DNA sequence: CTTTAACCGAGACGGTACGTCCGGTCTTCAG
DNA sequence: CTGAAGACCGGACGTACCGTCTCGGTTAAAG
């Protein structure tokens, strides 16, 4: 039977990933235990259990290949070779290449929280730094490619959104909300717009050409936010 | 001799595309005349000249296929079929698929000028509309994949930057400069930052999820620019 | 009798290849050659074994195509189509077209023995009939083209010689040697010369024009042999 | 329009070559200068005059390529390159590749007569020597391949037969007929069979393997002919 | 302690696209 | 009007990758 169906027990499509947002980077074989712990106590599995090291080695191999050859240069054969694993094993864990790369990004995308320091300006700067760091590190770039390459694969897309985009957004949202609560930011700030503006700037600078983003510009954007010169929600 | 070498006069690598910016959509066999007009007065060509219709038909076929099947669905065989042309002819014009798609995007990316109306606010709104229109039309996503496919082909990348990204940027640059000249915008506006901010926002909103970009938000961003609350150049 | 496969039950392996015994140990899956026949007793095979039916179907398809379109009309794509097999599979078994056709001829060239009847004249007539039959059947002409196509591939050439030419020659050699043993033929008959003379006559008659070879002529040649009027070895 | 139609002025298909055998060099395109030099002073031709060396250079280039790469390795592009000629020029002289190679063989196949010396045995030996020399020289071998490669092109086949095979055969026929007339050979010798037997032996020895043909064997075959131990015609 | 189901490496398989090459035709421009 | 240069169509070549499917063999839980 296919392991990667739409049914709930799939590694790839398993839902309820909210808890992850607070706990940092995801763990291997994400979230398989907790959601089923209560509802599926029996369902005993027989036979030899899958090698947990295999999955790790595959992801590591995929990552190195991604760095070496780019997204389109990643070959399942080569991933399997580098991982010392058979192709069959790769396809046991992921239904197709985009899913593998997607998982790779999900796991490698640390969603670091911005601690509440009481200093809104400092928190905004930290947030901006996280954005730059993430998108510069390589995974952010690959993420963009992945989205472009999987425009007809809503499953992978949703997974990426739920596992990577949304958690990262929530980190930013929380920082801005704290700023509002402290009275440092206007109450009607359009949080999504601000975050997309900042993320978009960094992503756009990276795509195509290696144009530098100066510290100066970042500071200005933070300052504009602190002075309330940022998009607001409509009054409706 | 190969047509797609690093040496000049090639359709694909020909430089000096400045003239295009003001003249709207590029023409076929771009820019072959002007760069060589002075430096290569003789250079007689022998043999049957390449069929200019073939090139056009190939690009048209590629465009329709791109719309039908997406970048990864574009096949040279199918392109040749739809164009009524042999594969060899396709490869005579472009060295490989990314180069073809790149040229397609270059030629199809109309760089519409924003006319000087004397009204800076209106011009900024027009500019923002062009950004949205261009990135929404579909080439934006293809462009991303193209970048992935040509990560080891700096020639194609440079061509895209020179032919598409730079001209589009210059349109925006001109609008902002007119605003500065009129005294509607501060003299030290960081033009590149503003344009990247706006382009980035739109591109980011489009990638992954079809999140709406409200008119409201656009108006606010224009208003922020008009009131000078946008990135400035450092004083250096 | 089945000298080839350890595994399978190919329909086309039915020929009696006794003659091969003199030319060294032949394996089926040639092109992998057999120097290890004695030195590699275990040689564990891993992975999915190649489908023996695929090979058979490919050869059958190639044969029908060869009959339909001639050697130059044989296309790997079409062979694969007719065999219901992918091109890759064809190239897994044979490195290129001449090798495939070569194997086809090798397998289809049944080397039928001439039974020992005690009647030398009858055996010579039977031998001559086999020569005519073989060269008329079509493989003779293909073989010529094959030699042309593989002029730079000594491996394929040697294979043809060892697997087809030599075994056929040995059948004739045996008949003549029996005739000598019975005292029906001179002891110093130049066996190779006689066989080449007979084969050459038939081959030459076939090449270019369909000139008939009359029964009359064959009988005469047999008679000349029986009366000793045939090439002899030098006395050295 | 096609230049190589069935009409009589075609280079390739011009018929009635029988008389040529006795009258010396062929009239087709060859030797164009001398016959016309005196007899056609008017007939003004316009435009660029045809290059008389072109045909020769093409044939020379084809010959060298044939030696280098074998029949299937001969490429019209490469022939044109080596000849310093355009492909079009090649196709102006010959309708397709086999025709070119065919003409090459025709021109290079000198049909040397065996002079009437009154000594039948010596003439037969000379004849055999010519056979060996011709078939060994390389063109004989190519001829065989050509015949095999053009099995579906009766025009080329007929041309080869008329221009090469038949003239050579007639040389041999004449020698044997002189022997009969002198009473050295039986009146009912099957001339075609003898010639095919001799030619076939040599051709067969050459095809595939370079097996030597000893002087000894040749002498024996001549001796067998001289003693009448050769195929005879049926009594009918 | 045996069964048995699932795992695993290796790699064959059908399918599809790639980019190259060749045969033969057609088109342009120079002489 | 010829000849050199070379673009053109059609189609075969041999390679690469995807995702699936055996194979022979292993491992751990079930019985």
PDB file of C-alpha atoms in Angstrom, chain D residues 13-133:
ATOM      1  CA  UNK D  13      21.009   7.557 -64.545  1.00  0.00           C
ATOM      2  CA  UNK D  14      22.331   7.860 -68.029  1.00  0.00           C
ATOM      3  CA  UNK D  15      21.899   4.467 -69.589  1.00  0.00           C
ATOM      4  CA  UNK D  16      23.459   2.287 -72.212  1.00  0.00           C
ATOM      5  CA  UNK D  17      26.865   1.755 -70.802  1.00  0.00           C
ATOM      6  CA  UNK D  18      27.452  -1.464 -72.628  1.00  0.00           C
ATOM      7  CA  UNK D  19      29.366  -0.050 -75.501  1.00  0.00           C
ATOM      8  CA  UNK D  20      31.591   1.735 -73.132  1.00  0.00           C
ATOM      9  CA  UNK D  21      33.271  -1.412 -72.054  1.00  0.00           C
ATOM     10  CA  UNK D  22      35.146  -1.645 -75.257  1.00  0.00           C
ATOM     11  CA  UNK D  23      35.466   1.956 -76.085  1.00  0.00           C
ATOM     12  CA  UNK D  24      37.458   3.144 -73.096  1.00  0.00           C
ATOM     13  CA  UNK D  25      36.638   5.705 -70.424  1.00  0.00           C
ATOM     14  CA  UNK D  26      33.082   6.586 -69.642  1.00  0.00           C
ATOM     15  CA  UNK D  27      31.430   9.654 -71.108  1.00  0.00           C
ATOM     16  CA  UNK D  28      29.502  10.794 -68.086  1.00  0.00           C
ATOM     17  CA  UNK D  29      30.686  14.151 -66.948  1.00  0.00           C
ATOM     18  CA  UNK D  30      34.141  12.696 -66.949  1.00  0.00           C
ATOM     19  CA  UNK D  31      36.537  13.858 -69.457  1.00  0.00           C
ATOM     20  CA  UNK D  32      34.444  16.852 -70.301  1.00  0.00           C
ATOM     21  CA  UNK D  33      37.173  19.000 -71.624  1.00  0.00           C
ATOM     22  CA  UNK D  34      38.647  17.207 -74.568  1.00  0.00           C
ATOM     23  CA  UNK D  35      35.525  16.316 -76.556  1.00  0.00           C
ATOM     24  CA  UNK D  36      34.113  19.809 -76.350  1.00  0.00           C
ATOM     25  CA  UNK D  37      37.252  21.816 -76.689  1.00  0.00           C
ATOM     26  CA  UNK D  38      37.192  21.789 -80.459  1.00  0.00           C
ATOM     27  CA  UNK D  39      33.626  20.976 -81.372  1.00  0.00           C
ATOM     28  CA  UNK D  40      31.620  23.462 -79.276  1.00  0.00           C
ATOM     29  CA  UNK D  41      33.138  26.874 -79.689  1.00  0.00           C
ATOM     30  CA  UNK D  42      29.838  28.762 -79.621  1.00  0.00           C
ATOM     31  CA  UNK D  43      27.228  27.759 -77.020  1.00  0.00           C
ATOM     32  CA  UNK D  44      28.084  30.748 -74.821  1.00  0.00           C
ATOM     33  CA  UNK D  45      27.576  30.038 -71.186  1.00  0.00           C
ATOM     34  CA  UNK D  46      26.708  32.752 -68.730  1.00  0.00           C
ATOM     35  CA  UNK D  47      27.334  33.231 -65.032  1.00  0.00           C
ATOM     36  CA  UNK D  48      30.043  31.677 -62.965  1.00  0.00           C
ATOM     37  CA  UNK D  49      31.572  28.749 -64.780  1.00  0.00           C
ATOM     38  CA  UNK D  50      31.345  25.369 -63.093  1.00  0.00           C
ATOM     39  CA  UNK D  51      34.445  24.333 -61.272  1.00  0.00           C
ATOM     40  CA  UNK D  52      35.913  21.416 -63.200  1.00  0.00           C
ATOM     41  CA  UNK D  53      37.974  20.367 -60.221  1.00  0.00           C
ATOM     42  CA  UNK D  54      34.996  20.144 -57.897  1.00  0.00           C
ATOM     43  CA  UNK D  55      33.891  16.699 -59.009  1.00  0.00           C
ATOM     44  CA  UNK D  56      37.387  15.325 -58.777  1.00  0.00           C
ATOM     45  CA  UNK D  57      38.006  16.840 -55.385  1.00  0.00           C
ATOM     46  CA  UNK D  58      34.754  15.451 -54.080  1.00  0.00           C
ATOM     47  CA  UNK D  59      35.619  11.971 -55.260  1.00  0.00           C
ATOM     48  CA  UNK D  60      39.078  12.222 -53.775  1.00  0.00           C
ATOM     49  CA  UNK D  61      37.654  13.436 -50.491  1.00  0.00           C
ATOM     50  CA  UNK D  62      35.088  10.647 -50.477  1.00  0.00           C
ATOM     51  CA  UNK D  63      37.791   8.109 -51.151  1.00  0.00           C
ATOM     52  CA  UNK D  64      39.966   9.268 -48.307  1.00  0.00           C
ATOM     53  CA  UNK D  65      36.991   9.360 -45.972  1.00  0.00           C
ATOM     54  CA  UNK D  66      35.986   5.911 -47.093  1.00  0.00           C
ATOM     55  CA  UNK D  67      39.421   4.681 -46.191  1.00  0.00           C
ATOM     56  CA  UNK D  68      39.364   6.480 -42.882  1.00  0.00           C
ATOM     57  CA  UNK D  69      35.914   5.721 -41.610  1.00  0.00           C
ATOM     58  CA  UNK D  70      34.358   3.021 -43.725  1.00  0.00           C
ATOM     59  CA  UNK D  71      31.213   3.204 -45.774  1.00  0.00           C
ATOM     60  CA  UNK D  72      28.854   4.081 -42.960  1.00  0.00           C
ATOM     61  CA  UNK D  73      31.328   6.616 -41.671  1.00  0.00           C
ATOM     62  CA  UNK D  74      31.227   8.590 -44.881  1.00  0.00           C
ATOM     63  CA  UNK D  75      29.249  11.768 -44.308  1.00  0.00           C
ATOM     64  CA  UNK D  76      28.249  14.135 -47.028  1.00  0.00           C
ATOM     65  CA  UNK D  77      29.058  17.043 -44.750  1.00  0.00           C
ATOM     66  CA  UNK D  78      32.519  15.702 -44.154  1.00  0.00           C
ATOM     67  CA  UNK D  79      33.063  14.929 -47.821  1.00  0.00           C
ATOM     68  CA  UNK D  80      32.073  18.499 -48.665  1.00  0.00           C
ATOM     69  CA  UNK D  81      34.383  19.827 -45.991  1.00  0.00           C
ATOM     70  CA  UNK D  82      37.365  17.844 -47.170  1.00  0.00           C
ATOM     71  CA  UNK D  83      36.673  18.773 -50.763  1.00  0.00           C
ATOM     72  CA  UNK D  84      36.321  22.447 -49.881  1.00  0.00           C
ATOM     73  CA  UNK D  85      32.932  22.345 -51.509  1.00  0.00           C
ATOM     74  CA  UNK D  86      29.381  22.945 -50.385  1.00  0.00           C
ATOM     75  CA  UNK D  87      26.970  20.136 -49.807  1.00  0.00           C
ATOM     76  CA  UNK D  88      24.851  21.529 -52.587  1.00  0.00           C
ATOM     77  CA  UNK D  89      27.654  20.971 -55.039  1.00  0.00           C
ATOM     78  CA  UNK D  90      27.937  17.373 -54.001  1.00  0.00           C
ATOM     79  CA  UNK D  91      24.244  16.912 -54.557  1.00  0.00           C
ATOM     80  CA  UNK D  92      24.508  18.607 -57.900  1.00  0.00           C
ATOM     81  CA  UNK D  93      26.639  15.738 -59.129  1.00  0.00           C
ATOM     82  CA  UNK D  94      25.027  12.824 -57.346  1.00  0.00           C
ATOM     83  CA  UNK D  95      21.488  12.368 -56.068  1.00  0.00           C
ATOM     84  CA  UNK D  96      22.457  10.667 -52.832  1.00  0.00           C
ATOM     85  CA  UNK D  97      25.252   9.059 -50.930  1.00  0.00           C
ATOM     86  CA  UNK D  98      25.144   5.596 -52.436  1.00  0.00           C
ATOM     87  CA  UNK D  99      25.321   7.140 -55.880  1.00  0.00           C
ATOM     88  CA  UNK D 100      28.427   9.047 -54.924  1.00  0.00           C
ATOM     89  CA  UNK D 101      30.144   6.013 -53.498  1.00  0.00           C
ATOM     90  CA  UNK D 102      28.994   4.013 -56.453  1.00  0.00           C
ATOM     91  CA  UNK D 103      30.570   6.466 -58.857  1.00  0.00           C
ATOM     92  CA  UNK D 104      33.682   6.505 -56.782  1.00  0.00           C
ATOM     93  CA  UNK D 105      34.004   2.779 -57.137  1.00  0.00           C
ATOM     94  CA  UNK D 106      33.180   2.896 -60.813  1.00  0.00           C
ATOM     95  CA  UNK D 107      35.916   5.380 -61.506  1.00  0.00           C
ATOM     96  CA  UNK D 108      38.463   3.757 -59.307  1.00  0.00           C
ATOM     97  CA  UNK D 109      37.729   0.295 -60.649  1.00  0.00           C
ATOM     98  CA  UNK D 110      40.076   0.008 -63.548  1.00  0.00           C
ATOM     99  CA  UNK D 111      38.937  -2.792 -65.812  1.00  0.00           C
ATOM    100  CA  UNK D 112      42.211  -4.026 -67.156  1.00  0.00           C
ATOM    101  CA  UNK D 113      42.108  -6.376 -70.125  1.00  0.00           C
ATOM    102  CA  UNK D 114      44.025  -9.641 -70.136  1.00  0.00           C
ATOM    103  CA  UNK D 115      45.999  -9.616 -73.373  1.00  0.00           C
ATOM    104  CA  UNK D 116      45.800 -12.563 -75.704  1.00  0.00           C
ATOM    105  CA  UNK D 117      49.150 -14.300 -75.322  1.00  0.00           C
ATOM    106  CA  UNK D 118      48.243 -17.683 -76.727  1.00  0.00           C
ATOM    107  CA  UNK D 119      49.028 -19.252 -73.335  1.00  0.00           C
ATOM    108  CA  UNK D 120      45.731 -20.149 -71.676  1.00  0.00           C
ATOM    109  CA  UNK D 121      47.268 -21.191 -68.392  1.00  0.00           C
ATOM    110  CA  UNK D 122      49.171 -17.938 -68.090  1.00  0.00           C
ATOM    111  CA  UNK D 123      46.090 -15.919 -68.979  1.00  0.00           C
ATOM    112  CA  UNK D 124      44.027 -17.706 -66.344  1.00  0.00           C
ATOM    113  CA  UNK D 125      46.698 -16.948 -63.757  1.00  0.00           C
ATOM    114  CA  UNK D 126      46.718 -13.318 -64.813  1.00  0.00           C
ATOM    115  CA  UNK D 127      42.941 -13.213 -64.574  1.00  0.00           C
ATOM    116  CA  UNK D 128      43.010 -14.664 -61.078  1.00  0.00           C
ATOM    117  CA  UNK D 129      45.628 -12.127 -60.105  1.00  0.00           C
ATOM    118  CA  UNK D 130      43.411  -9.301 -61.305  1.00  0.00           C
ATOM    119  CA  UNK D 131      40.533 -10.642 -59.256  1.00  0.00           C
ATOM    120  CA  UNK D 132      42.645 -10.761 -56.137  1.00  0.00           C
ATOM    121  CA  UNK D 133      44.115  -7.365 -56.777  1.00  0.00           C
TER     122      UNK D 133
END
